[in-house]
């Protein structure tokens, strides 16, 4: 797999430092000759641009006003206590500038300028976050079915999880964006509730929705309904197996610049932090940050399974793998003639016990035991010393990972 060129992405996505722009402009011979300065720089004194900037004429144009606003915003970012506290709370490396962290807190709905919001950083962060989570799940649980893999991916890095992470990090959202807002707060334009009154106070927003959009939405849904199988979800849908917007990824699709929910804004902020960390600190720091904030969460994967016919699936599994047919055996029981009987049944393949479960009847215990046997098969984990993630191949000796032949199809 080709490694992402982080240096080129850093130059194209991150805004250049003001001191580099100023030094390159001041060292230009044509610029120095126009102000009567010597073309040879002094080596015993640092280059300063104060005289040249002071003598340069200032034009009252909209671009100058925007630059002055940006300078004021940059100056306010430097003295933000909330921003510095957030930088220290997340244990971000010194190479991660505070100005970039402030840019991660600005949603495109609050500022449409590409170099001032977190849209570009969120796209990179979403891909990096999805890649690191997917490779960890596939290497540690190589037999997971695709639907369970999608559910686990959503549980680890879905919008709800990222919104909860934003609350854990202590980032507070603002009521309305503006230049006077502290840069350490999450800025976005809130979406109004569906039952809010429209302009004029004569109708509600949910009733004032344009009917012209409904046929287009219906046609879009009908277009995707015929290929909503598991294979289609792998190829066409996003990393969570959800339907994409107009056949494209929601991260790359044009977002609504008017209003978003707090969950979407929080997910965009966390994705932007991951993207900026990858650009500034590299892959190793991003992997450590991902392990500390994403993989450290405990997700009970066994609760994600929901079998409809576990006994039939277990029989197909034993037939495919060449095992003996499964047989259910009663291990223990209590209170057979009472109101609350308990039966413990085990499923065996020859002399090997595949699963065990308890139930209030023999059939219920047998079905639960078959489901437990299937869960133990799908949740198989290779030995820890044999697990080497593809992203860690540059720092550890590569070992081929286990690739299962697939789930049971009945």
PDB file of N, CA and C in Angstrom, residues 4 9 13 108 117-131 239 249-255 267-276 279:
ATOM      1  N   UNK A   4       0.889   7.701   2.328  1.00  0.00           N
ATOM      2  CA  UNK A   4       0.409   9.047   2.030  1.00  0.00           C
ATOM      3  C   UNK A   4       1.555  10.042   2.160  1.00  0.00           C
ATOM      4  N   UNK A   9       0.763  17.095   1.420  1.00  0.00           N
ATOM      5  CA  UNK A   9      -0.555  17.448   1.927  1.00  0.00           C
ATOM      6  C   UNK A   9      -0.463  18.591   2.923  1.00  0.00           C
ATOM      7  N   UNK A  13      -2.687  22.014   2.387  1.00  0.00           N
ATOM      8  CA  UNK A  13      -3.859  22.184   3.245  1.00  0.00           C
ATOM      9  C   UNK A  13      -3.649  23.196   4.344  1.00  0.00           C
ATOM     10  N   UNK A 108     -17.359  24.563   8.764  1.00  0.00           N
ATOM     11  CA  UNK A 108     -17.653  25.353   7.556  1.00  0.00           C
ATOM     12  C   UNK A 108     -18.938  26.151   7.640  1.00  0.00           C
ATOM     13  N   UNK A 117     -11.613  27.189   8.031  1.00  0.00           N
ATOM     14  CA  UNK A 117     -12.445  26.174   8.672  1.00  0.00           C
ATOM     15  C   UNK A 117     -11.731  24.829   8.636  1.00  0.00           C
ATOM     16  N   UNK A 118     -12.407  23.814   9.142  1.00  0.00           N
ATOM     17  CA  UNK A 118     -11.789  22.492   9.286  1.00  0.00           C
ATOM     18  C   UNK A 118     -12.249  21.495   8.226  1.00  0.00           C
ATOM     19  N   UNK A 119     -12.756  21.967   7.103  1.00  0.00           N
ATOM     20  CA  UNK A 119     -13.296  21.052   6.099  1.00  0.00           C
ATOM     21  C   UNK A 119     -12.212  20.165   5.500  1.00  0.00           C
ATOM     22  N   UNK A 120     -11.078  20.739   5.107  1.00  0.00           N
ATOM     23  CA  UNK A 120     -10.008  19.940   4.492  1.00  0.00           C
ATOM     24  C   UNK A 120      -9.365  19.000   5.499  1.00  0.00           C
ATOM     25  N   UNK A 121      -9.161  19.469   6.725  1.00  0.00           N
ATOM     26  CA  UNK A 121      -8.566  18.612   7.746  1.00  0.00           C
ATOM     27  C   UNK A 121      -9.506  17.491   8.150  1.00  0.00           C
ATOM     28  N   UNK A 122     -10.809  17.739   8.137  1.00  0.00           N
ATOM     29  CA  UNK A 122     -11.770  16.703   8.524  1.00  0.00           C
ATOM     30  C   UNK A 122     -11.816  15.581   7.507  1.00  0.00           C
ATOM     31  N   UNK A 123     -11.625  15.886   6.225  1.00  0.00           N
ATOM     32  CA  UNK A 123     -11.615  14.835   5.204  1.00  0.00           C
ATOM     33  C   UNK A 123     -10.438  13.893   5.419  1.00  0.00           C
ATOM     34  N   UNK A 124      -9.255  14.454   5.683  1.00  0.00           N
ATOM     35  CA  UNK A 124      -8.080  13.614   5.933  1.00  0.00           C
ATOM     36  C   UNK A 124      -8.252  12.841   7.232  1.00  0.00           C
ATOM     37  N   UNK A 125      -8.732  13.508   8.270  1.00  0.00           N
ATOM     38  CA  UNK A 125      -8.895  12.835   9.551  1.00  0.00           C
ATOM     39  C   UNK A 125      -9.903  11.709   9.504  1.00  0.00           C
ATOM     40  N   UNK A 126     -10.973  11.868   8.745  1.00  0.00           N
ATOM     41  CA  UNK A 126     -11.970  10.801   8.636  1.00  0.00           C
ATOM     42  C   UNK A 126     -11.386   9.570   7.950  1.00  0.00           C
ATOM     43  N   UNK A 127     -10.586   9.774   6.902  1.00  0.00           N
ATOM     44  CA  UNK A 127      -9.964   8.643   6.221  1.00  0.00           C
ATOM     45  C   UNK A 127      -8.925   7.961   7.103  1.00  0.00           C
ATOM     46  N   UNK A 128      -8.115   8.750   7.800  1.00  0.00           N
ATOM     47  CA  UNK A 128      -7.102   8.171   8.684  1.00  0.00           C
ATOM     48  C   UNK A 128      -7.756   7.418   9.833  1.00  0.00           C
ATOM     49  N   UNK A 129      -8.778   8.010  10.416  1.00  0.00           N
ATOM     50  CA  UNK A 129      -9.476   7.368  11.526  1.00  0.00           C
ATOM     51  C   UNK A 129     -10.153   6.071  11.085  1.00  0.00           C
ATOM     52  N   UNK A 130     -10.780   6.078   9.914  1.00  0.00           N
ATOM     53  CA  UNK A 130     -11.420   4.861   9.408  1.00  0.00           C
ATOM     54  C   UNK A 130     -10.401   3.783   9.077  1.00  0.00           C
ATOM     55  N   UNK A 131      -9.244   4.187   8.557  1.00  0.00           N
ATOM     56  CA  UNK A 131      -8.224   3.193   8.188  1.00  0.00           C
ATOM     57  C   UNK A 131      -7.636   2.530   9.421  1.00  0.00           C
ATOM     58  N   UNK A 239     -17.630   3.969   5.223  1.00  0.00           N
ATOM     59  CA  UNK A 239     -16.952   3.003   6.074  1.00  0.00           C
ATOM     60  C   UNK A 239     -17.861   2.399   7.126  1.00  0.00           C
ATOM     61  N   UNK A 249     -19.130  10.264  -0.953  1.00  0.00           N
ATOM     62  CA  UNK A 249     -18.910  10.221   0.487  1.00  0.00           C
ATOM     63  C   UNK A 249     -19.435  11.504   1.118  1.00  0.00           C
ATOM     64  N   UNK A 250     -20.125  11.428   2.258  1.00  0.00           N
ATOM     65  CA  UNK A 250     -20.594  12.657   2.896  1.00  0.00           C
ATOM     66  C   UNK A 250     -19.461  13.593   3.287  1.00  0.00           C
ATOM     67  N   UNK A 251     -18.245  13.046   3.512  1.00  0.00           N
ATOM     68  CA  UNK A 251     -17.141  13.928   3.878  1.00  0.00           C
ATOM     69  C   UNK A 251     -16.683  14.787   2.714  1.00  0.00           C
ATOM     70  N   UNK A 252     -16.741  14.225   1.497  1.00  0.00           N
ATOM     71  CA  UNK A 252     -16.328  14.983   0.320  1.00  0.00           C
ATOM     72  C   UNK A 252     -17.478  15.697  -0.356  1.00  0.00           C
ATOM     73  N   UNK A 253     -18.712  15.343  -0.022  1.00  0.00           N
ATOM     74  CA  UNK A 253     -19.864  16.022  -0.623  1.00  0.00           C
ATOM     75  C   UNK A 253     -19.982  17.429  -0.066  1.00  0.00           C
ATOM     76  N   UNK A 254     -20.498  18.361  -0.838  1.00  0.00           N
ATOM     77  CA  UNK A 254     -20.650  19.725  -0.324  1.00  0.00           C
ATOM     78  C   UNK A 254     -21.623  19.764   0.844  1.00  0.00           C
ATOM     79  N   UNK A 255     -21.148  20.249   1.966  1.00  0.00           N
ATOM     80  CA  UNK A 255     -21.974  20.307   3.155  1.00  0.00           C
ATOM     81  C   UNK A 255     -22.898  21.517   3.107  1.00  0.00           C
ATOM     82  N   UNK A 267     -18.267  15.711  15.286  1.00  0.00           N
ATOM     83  CA  UNK A 267     -17.544  14.725  14.485  1.00  0.00           C
ATOM     84  C   UNK A 267     -16.554  15.391  13.542  1.00  0.00           C
ATOM     85  N   UNK A 268     -16.937  16.512  12.951  1.00  0.00           N
ATOM     86  CA  UNK A 268     -16.025  17.234  12.074  1.00  0.00           C
ATOM     87  C   UNK A 268     -14.819  17.758  12.842  1.00  0.00           C
ATOM     88  N   UNK A 269     -15.029  18.215  14.069  1.00  0.00           N
ATOM     89  CA  UNK A 269     -13.920  18.719  14.880  1.00  0.00           C
ATOM     90  C   UNK A 269     -12.938  17.608  15.243  1.00  0.00           C
ATOM     91  N   UNK A 270     -13.432  16.462  15.689  1.00  0.00           N
ATOM     92  CA  UNK A 270     -12.536  15.366  16.076  1.00  0.00           C
ATOM     93  C   UNK A 270     -11.796  14.825  14.857  1.00  0.00           C
ATOM     94  N   UNK A 271     -12.486  14.696  13.733  1.00  0.00           N
ATOM     95  CA  UNK A 271     -11.804  14.261  12.509  1.00  0.00           C
ATOM     96  C   UNK A 271     -10.728  15.252  12.087  1.00  0.00           C
ATOM     97  N   UNK A 272     -10.993  16.534  12.252  1.00  0.00           N
ATOM     98  CA  UNK A 272      -9.997  17.545  11.897  1.00  0.00           C
ATOM     99  C   UNK A 272      -8.775  17.465  12.803  1.00  0.00           C
ATOM    100  N   UNK A 273      -8.974  17.149  14.074  1.00  0.00           N
ATOM    101  CA  UNK A 273      -7.835  16.998  14.979  1.00  0.00           C
ATOM    102  C   UNK A 273      -6.946  15.835  14.539  1.00  0.00           C
ATOM    103  N   UNK A 274      -7.563  14.722  14.157  1.00  0.00           N
ATOM    104  CA  UNK A 274      -6.786  13.585  13.673  1.00  0.00           C
ATOM    105  C   UNK A 274      -6.056  13.932  12.376  1.00  0.00           C
ATOM    106  N   UNK A 275      -6.729  14.647  11.473  1.00  0.00           N
ATOM    107  CA  UNK A 275      -6.071  15.023  10.237  1.00  0.00           C
ATOM    108  C   UNK A 275      -4.919  15.985  10.443  1.00  0.00           C
ATOM    109  N   UNK A 276      -5.099  16.974  11.303  1.00  0.00           N
ATOM    110  CA  UNK A 276      -4.016  17.921  11.577  1.00  0.00           C
ATOM    111  C   UNK A 276      -2.860  17.248  12.306  1.00  0.00           C
ATOM    112  N   UNK A 279      -0.773  15.421   9.780  1.00  0.00           N
ATOM    113  CA  UNK A 279       0.036  16.309   8.947  1.00  0.00           C
ATOM    114  C   UNK A 279       1.207  16.898   9.710  1.00  0.00           C
TER     115      UNK A 279
END
